[in-house]
Coordinates of C-alpha atoms and ligand atoms in Angstrom, one line a residue:
X143 CA -20.0 17.4 10.4
X144 CA -20.1 13.6 11.4
X145 CA -16.5 13.2 10.9
X146 CA -15.4 14.4 14.0
X147 CA -17.9 12.7 16.0
X148 CA -16.2 9.1 14.8
X149 CA -12.9 10.6 15.4
X150 CA -13.9 11.1 19.2
X151 CA -15.6 7.6 19.6
X152 CA -12.4 5.8 18.1
X153 CA -9.5 7.7 20.5
X154 CA -12.1 7.2 23.4
X155 CA -12.1 3.5 22.5
X156 CA -8.5 3.0 22.3
X157 CA -7.4 5.3 25.5
X158 CA -7.9 2.3 28.0
X159 CA -5.0 0.0 26.0
X160 CA -2.7 2.9 26.7
X161 CA -1.7 3.3 23.4
X162 CA -0.1 6.5 22.1
X163 CA -0.8 7.5 18.6
X164 CA 2.2 9.7 17.2
X165 CA 0.2 10.5 14.0
X166 CA -2.7 13.4 13.5
X167 CA -6.1 11.6 13.2
X168 CA -7.4 10.6 9.6
X169 CA -10.1 12.8 10.6
X170 CA -8.1 16.3 11.0
X171 CA -7.7 16.1 7.1
X172 CA -5.8 14.3 4.6
X173 CA -2.4 12.8 4.6
X174 CA -0.6 15.2 1.6
X175 CA 2.7 14.4 -0.3
X176 CA 4.4 16.7 -2.3
X177 CA 6.7 15.8 -5.3
X178 CA 7.5 14.2 -8.5
X179 CA 4.6 12.3 -10.7
X180 CA 6.1 10.3 -13.4
X181 CA 5.8 7.2 -15.5
X182 CA 7.8 4.7 -15.5
X183 CA 9.4 2.6 -18.4
X184 CA 10.6 -0.8 -17.4
X185 CA 13.2 -2.5 -19.7
X186 CA 12.5 -5.9 -20.1
X187 CA 15.6 -7.3 -19.7
X188 CA 18.1 -7.7 -17.0
X189 CA 21.7 -5.9 -17.3
X190 CA 23.7 -2.5 -17.0
X191 CA 21.7 0.7 -18.3
X192 CA 20.3 1.9 -21.4
X193 CA 23.8 2.2 -23.4
X194 CA 22.1 -0.3 -25.9
X195 CA 18.4 -0.7 -27.9
X196 CA 16.3 -2.9 -25.3
X197 CA 12.7 -4.1 -25.3
X198 CA 10.4 -1.8 -22.9
X199 CA 7.2 -2.2 -20.9
X200 CA 5.0 0.5 -19.8
X201 CA 4.0 3.4 -19.4
X202 CA 3.7 2.8 -15.8
X203 CA 2.2 5.4 -13.1
X204 CA 5.0 6.4 -10.7
X205 CA 7.0 8.6 -8.8
X206 CA 7.9 7.8 -4.7
X207 CA 5.5 10.8 -3.7
X208 CA 2.7 9.2 -6.1
X209 CA 3.3 5.7 -5.3
X210 CA 3.1 6.2 -1.4
X211 CA 0.1 8.4 -1.5
X212 CA -2.0 5.8 -4.0
X213 CA -1.8 2.9 -1.6
X214 CA -2.4 5.6 1.3
X215 CA -5.7 6.4 -0.6
X216 CA -6.4 2.8 -1.8
X217 CA -6.4 1.1 1.8
X218 CA -8.8 3.5 2.9
X219 CA -6.7 6.6 4.4
X220 CA -7.8 10.4 3.3
X221 CA -5.1 11.4 1.0
X222 CA -4.4 14.0 -1.3
X223 CA -1.4 14.6 -4.1
X224 CA 0.5 18.3 -4.7
X225 CA 2.6 18.3 -7.7
X226 CA 1.9 18.5 -12.0
X227 CA 2.0 16.6 -14.9
X228 CA 1.8 17.5 -18.6
X229 CA -1.0 17.9 -20.7
X230 CA -0.4 14.4 -22.4
X231 CA -1.3 10.9 -21.7
X232 CA 1.4 10.1 -19.3
X233 CA 0.0 12.5 -16.7
X234 CA -3.7 11.1 -17.3
X235 CA -2.2 8.0 -16.8
X236 CA -1.3 9.3 -13.1
X237 CA -3.9 11.3 -12.0
X238 CA -6.9 8.6 -13.1
X239 CA -5.3 6.2 -11.3
X240 CA -4.8 8.2 -8.2
X241 CA -8.3 9.4 -8.7
X242 CA -9.3 5.6 -9.1
X243 CA -7.7 4.9 -5.7
X244 CA -9.4 7.7 -3.8
X245 CA -7.2 10.4 -3.9
X246 CA -7.8 14.1 -4.1
X247 CA -6.2 15.2 -7.2
X248 CA -7.4 18.6 -7.1
X249 CA -3.9 19.9 -6.0
X250 CA -2.0 18.4 -9.1
X251 CA -1.7 20.8 -11.8
X252 CA -1.8 20.2 -15.8
X253 CA 1.4 22.0 -17.2
X254 CA 0.3 23.2 -20.9
X255 CA 4.2 23.5 -22.0
X256 CA 6.5 20.8 -20.6
X257 CA 5.5 17.2 -20.7
X258 CA 5.0 14.6 -17.8
X259 CA 8.6 13.6 -16.1
X260 CA 9.6 10.1 -16.9
X261 CA 11.8 7.2 -15.3
X262 CA 13.2 4.6 -17.3
X263 CA 14.6 1.8 -15.3
X264 CA 16.5 -1.6 -15.8
X265 CA 17.9 -4.4 -13.2
X266 CA 21.1 -5.7 -13.3
X267 CA 21.5 -9.1 -12.9
X268 CA 22.2 -8.6 -8.8
X269 CA 18.6 -6.9 -8.6
X270 CA 20.3 -3.3 -8.2
X271 CA 18.6 -0.7 -10.5
X272 CA 20.2 1.9 -13.2
X273 CA 17.4 4.7 -13.7
X274 CA 17.3 7.6 -16.3
X275 CA 15.3 10.2 -14.9
X276 CA 13.7 13.2 -16.4
X277 CA 12.3 15.0 -13.8
X278 CA 14.1 18.5 -13.0
X279 CA 13.4 19.5 -16.7
X280 CA 9.6 18.2 -17.0
X281 CA 6.1 19.2 -15.5
X282 CA 7.0 17.0 -12.6
X283 CA 9.4 20.1 -11.3
X284 CA 7.0 22.8 -12.1
X285 CA 4.3 23.4 -9.2
X286 CA 4.0 25.7 -6.5
X287 CA 1.7 27.1 -4.0
X288 CA -1.2 28.0 -6.5
X289 CA -4.8 28.5 -5.1
X290 CA -5.9 24.6 -5.2
X291 CA -2.3 23.6 -3.3
X292 CA -3.0 26.6 -0.9
X293 CA -6.6 24.8 -0.2
X294 CA -5.7 21.2 0.0
X295 CA -2.9 22.4 2.4
X296 CA -4.8 24.5 4.4
X297 CA -7.0 21.3 5.6
X298 CA -4.6 18.6 5.3
X299 CA -4.0 16.6 8.8
X300 CA -0.7 14.7 8.0
X301 CA 2.4 15.6 5.6
X302 CA 4.5 13.0 4.2
X303 CA 8.2 14.0 2.7
X304 CA 9.9 11.9 0.6
X305 CA 13.6 12.8 0.2
X306 CA 13.6 12.1 -3.3
X307 CA 11.1 15.2 -3.6
X308 CA 13.7 17.7 -1.6
X309 CA 15.6 17.6 -5.1
X310 CA 13.1 19.8 -6.8
X311 CA 13.0 23.7 -5.4
X312 CA 9.2 23.7 -6.2
X313 CA 8.9 20.9 -4.1
X314 CA 11.0 22.7 -1.3
X315 CA 9.0 25.7 -1.0
X316 CA 5.6 24.1 -0.9
X317 CA 7.1 21.2 1.5
X318 CA 8.4 24.0 3.6
X319 CA 5.5 26.2 4.0
X320 CA 3.1 23.1 4.1
X321 CA 5.1 21.3 7.1
X322 CA 4.9 24.9 9.3
X323 CA 0.9 25.4 8.4
X324 CA -0.1 21.5 9.3
X325 CA 1.8 21.2 12.3
X326 CA 0.4 24.5 13.5
X327 CA -3.0 23.6 13.1
X328 CA -2.1 20.0 15.2
X329 CA -1.4 17.9 12.2
X330 CA 1.7 15.6 11.9
X331 CA 4.6 14.6 9.9
X332 CA 6.6 11.3 8.3
X333 CA 9.6 11.1 6.7
X334 CA 10.7 8.8 4.2
X335 CA 14.5 9.6 3.4
X336 CA 14.2 7.7 -0.1
X337 CA 18.1 8.5 -0.6
X338 CA 18.8 7.7 -4.4
X339 CA 22.6 8.1 -6.1
X340 CA 21.1 9.2 -9.1
X341 CA 19.6 11.9 -6.9
X342 CA 22.3 13.6 -5.4
X343 CA 21.7 16.6 -2.5
X344 CA 23.3 19.8 -2.2
X345 CA 24.1 21.6 0.6
X346 CA 20.9 23.6 0.8
X347 CA 18.9 20.3 0.2
X348 CA 20.9 18.3 2.9
X349 CA 20.4 21.2 5.4
X350 CA 16.4 21.0 5.1
X351 CA 16.4 17.5 5.1
X352 CA 18.1 17.5 8.8
X353 CA 15.3 20.0 10.0
X354 CA 13.0 18.0 8.6
X355 CA 14.1 14.7 10.2
X356 CA 14.4 16.8 13.6
X357 CA 10.7 18.0 13.0
X358 CA 9.3 14.0 11.9
X359 CA 6.5 12.6 14.2
X360 CA 7.4 9.1 12.4
X361 CA 10.3 8.1 10.2
X362 CA 10.4 5.8 7.7
X363 CA 14.3 4.7 6.8
X364 CA 15.2 1.6 4.6
X365 CA 18.4 0.0 5.5
X366 CA 21.6 2.2 5.9
X367 CA 19.1 5.7 5.8
X368 CA 18.5 4.9 9.4
X369 CA 22.1 6.0 9.9
X370 CA 22.4 8.3 7.5
X371 CA 19.4 10.2 8.7
X372 CA 20.9 10.0 12.1
X373 CA 24.4 10.9 11.2
X374 CA 26.0 8.6 13.3
X375 CA 26.5 5.1 13.0
X376 CA 25.1 1.4 14.5
X377 CA 21.7 1.1 14.6
X378 CA 21.2 1.1 18.5
X379 CA 23.2 5.0 18.5
X380 CA 21.2 6.1 15.4
X381 CA 17.6 5.2 17.0
X382 CA 18.4 6.9 20.5
X383 CA 19.9 9.8 18.1
X384 CA 16.7 10.1 16.5
X385 CA 14.4 9.4 19.2
X386 CA 16.0 12.4 21.5
X387 CA 15.7 14.3 18.8
X388 CA 12.1 14.4 19.3
X389 CA 11.1 11.8 16.3
X390 CA 8.2 9.3 18.1
X391 CA 8.5 6.2 16.3
X392 CA 10.9 4.7 13.3
X393 CA 9.6 2.3 10.7
X394 CA 12.6 0.2 9.5
X395 CA 12.0 -1.1 6.3
X396 CA 14.4 -4.2 5.5
X397 CA 13.2 -5.3 2.0
X398 CA 13.3 -9.3 2.1
X399 CA 13.9 -9.5 5.8
X400 CA 10.8 -7.6 6.6
X401 CA 10.9 -4.7 8.8
X402 CA 10.6 -3.0 12.5
X403 CA 8.9 -0.1 14.2
X404 CA 10.7 1.3 17.2
X405 CA 8.7 4.0 19.4
X406 CA 10.3 6.5 21.6
X407 CA 9.3 4.8 24.5
X408 CA 11.9 2.0 24.2
X409 CA 9.4 -0.5 22.5
X410 CA 10.1 -2.7 19.6
X411 CA 8.0 -4.6 17.3
X412 CA 9.7 -6.8 14.7
X413 CA 7.1 -8.4 11.2
X414 CA 9.1 -11.1 9.3
X415 CA 8.8 -10.9 6.0
X416 CA 6.0 -12.6 3.6
X417 CA 7.1 -15.0 1.3
X418 CA 6.9 -13.8 -2.1
X419 CA 8.2 -14.0 -5.7
X420 CA 9.6 -10.7 -6.5
X421 CA 8.8 -9.3 -9.6
X422 CA 9.6 -5.6 -9.7
X423 CA 10.7 -4.4 -6.5
X424 CA 10.5 -0.9 -7.3
X425 CA 8.1 1.0 -5.1
X426 CA 7.7 -1.4 -1.8
X427 CA 9.1 0.9 0.2
X428 CA 6.8 3.5 -1.1
X429 CA 3.6 1.3 -0.4
X430 CA 5.0 0.3 2.8
X431 CA 4.8 4.0 4.0
X432 CA 1.3 4.6 3.0
X433 CA -0.3 1.8 4.0
X434 CA 2.0 2.3 7.5
X435 CA 0.6 6.1 7.7
X436 CA -3.1 5.6 6.8
X437 CA -3.0 2.6 9.2
X438 CA -1.6 4.8 12.4
X439 CA -3.9 7.6 11.4
X440 CA -6.9 5.0 11.4
X441 CA -6.2 4.4 14.6
X442 CA -4.7 1.4 14.4
X443 CA -2.0 -0.2 17.1
X444 CA 1.3 -0.3 15.9
X445 CA 1.4 -4.4 15.1
X446 CA -1.6 -4.1 12.8
X447 CA -0.3 -1.6 11.3
X448 CA 3.0 -3.1 10.2
X449 CA 1.2 -6.2 9.0
X450 CA -0.7 -4.1 6.7
X451 CA 2.4 -2.0 5.8
X452 CA 4.5 -5.3 5.9
X453 CA 2.0 -7.0 3.4
X454 CA 1.6 -3.7 1.2
X455 CA 5.5 -3.7 0.0
X456 CA 5.4 -7.1 -0.3
X457 CA 2.5 -7.7 -2.7
X458 CA 3.5 -4.5 -4.7
X459 CA 6.7 -6.7 -5.6
X460 CA 5.2 -9.5 -6.9
X461 CA 3.6 -6.8 -9.6
X462 CA 5.4 -5.6 -12.6
X463 CA 5.1 -1.6 -12.5
X464 CA 6.0 0.4 -9.5
X465 CA 2.2 1.4 -8.1
X466 CA 0.6 -1.8 -9.8
X467 CA 0.5 -4.0 -6.5
X468 CA -0.9 -1.1 -4.0
X469 CA -3.3 -3.0 -2.0
X470 CA -7.3 -2.0 -1.0
X471 CA -7.5 -3.2 2.5
X472 CA -9.4 -6.4 1.4
X473 CA -6.9 -7.4 -1.0
X474 CA -3.9 -7.4 2.1
X475 CA -6.1 -9.3 4.5
X476 CA -6.5 -12.1 1.4
X477 CA -2.9 -11.7 0.3
X478 CA -1.6 -12.2 3.9
X479 CA -4.1 -15.1 4.9
X480 CA -2.8 -16.8 1.7
X481 CA 1.3 -16.1 1.8
X482 CA 3.7 -17.9 4.3
X483 CA 5.9 -16.0 6.6
X484 CA 10.0 -16.1 6.1
X485 CA 11.4 -18.3 8.4
X486 CA 13.7 -16.4 10.7
Ligands
LIG558 P1 12.2 1.2 -2.5 O1 13.1 0.6 -3.3 O2 10.6 1.5 -2.8 O3 12.6 2.6 -2.3 P2 12.9 0.7 0.1 O4 14.2 0.4 0.4 O5 12.7 1.9 0.7 O6 12.4 0.2 -1.3 P3 12.0 -1.7 1.2 O7 13.0 -2.4 2.2 O8 12.7 -2.5 0.0 O9 12.2 -0.3 0.8 O10 10.5 -2.9 0.9 C1 9.8 -2.1 2.2 C2 9.0 -3.1 2.9 O11 8.2 -4.1 1.3 C3 9.9 -4.3 3.6 O12 10.4 -3.7 4.6 C4 9.2 -5.8 3.7 O13 7.7 -5.5 4.7 C5 8.4 -5.2 2.5 N1 9.2 -6.1 0.9 C6 10.1 -5.3 0.2 N2 10.6 -6.5 -0.5 C7 9.8 -7.6 -0.1 C8 10.5 -9.2 -0.8 N3 11.2 -9.4 -1.4 N4 10.0 -10.0 0.2 C9 8.9 -9.8 1.3 N5 8.5 -8.6 1.6 C10 9.7 -7.4 0.8
LIG559 MG1 12.8 3.7 -0.1

C-alpha cells in the first residue's frame, strides 16, 4: 500500500523540470523479461571455433534475457524472469544467482526431463565470437503460460524483449500475450534487437519483431541493429523512421565508443566510454539495458540513467563470464569514480 504513494511523490518532484518518462514507473510492477536461461562455458584460448579440444571455464549463469534481468534487479529495479531451467546444477546456478540479485524467480519453471540450455563461446583473435548453442532442444525453450507465469504478467509494469528470445516459439507466445496485457494496464515495452548470426529469424519471427519495434517505448540497438530495426540505412534516417513509428526513446550502444540516447523530441545525450581493460565483452549490451531500463523506471533523467548503463556495460566486460560484472548501484558509483573516460 505504501508503494503507490512513493511513486506519486517521485513523479510530482520531477514534474517541474519538465522531464518526460517514456517508461512506466517501477511502482506499477516489476520489469519482466522472457526467454533463454543458459549456462555459458568459455574457451580460455582464442581461435576459430571448437573443432579441436579446448580448455574451458564455466558454468557461468547466462542467456541475454537472464543477464538483462539480473542487472535490472541488482541495481535496484523491481524485476522478474520468465523462462525454464533443467533440474540440474546448471539450472540452480541460474536461479540461485537471479534470486540473490533480487529477481523474482517464481515464473522460472524447472523441467524434469530436459537439461538446462548451454552456450559454448570462444573468442577469435579479432575479438569476434563463435558460439555453439543448445537452446531449442533444452529446458530453455520449454515454458509457456503456466499459472506462475500468468501471475507475474498480471502484476508487471514493463516488459523487455530480447530479439534472441524470439527464435523460440514458446517465448513468442508468452511475449505476444504479455505485451498486450502489460500495455493494457498502462505498462511499457523496451526492445533490444540483439540479432546474432547463429540465431537466424524466419519470416514469422521477423514479422513479430517488426510489430514489437513499432510498439516499443524504448529501443536499445547496438551498432547496425539501429538500421536493421528501422529497415532503412543511415543513422539519421533510421532514427526518424523509428520515431515516426511511435518509439519514444532510443539508446544506441557503441561498444568501446560509449553510447547515445536519442529522444523523440529531437534531443540527444552522449556518454563517453569508460576506459577499461576488456576481458570478456559478452553481456555488456544486456547489462547496459538492464541498468538503463531500471534507472529510467526509478525516475532518473536520461543523462543519469545513461551514465549508469554505460558503467554497467563497461564494468561487465572487465569480468570473465557474461553476468559476473553486473553491478549494484554502489558498485557502479565506485566504478565510475575510479575509472577514467576514453578521450574523444
Ligand atoms: P552484447 O555483445 O552483449 O550483445 P551489445 O553489442 O548489445 O553487446 P555493446 O555496445 O557491446 O552492446 O556494449 C554496451 C555498452 O557497454 C556500450 O554502449 C558501452 O556503454 C559499454 N561497453 C561495452 N564495451 C565496452 C568497452 N570495451 N569499454 C567501455 N565500455 C564498453
Ligand atoms: Mg546486443
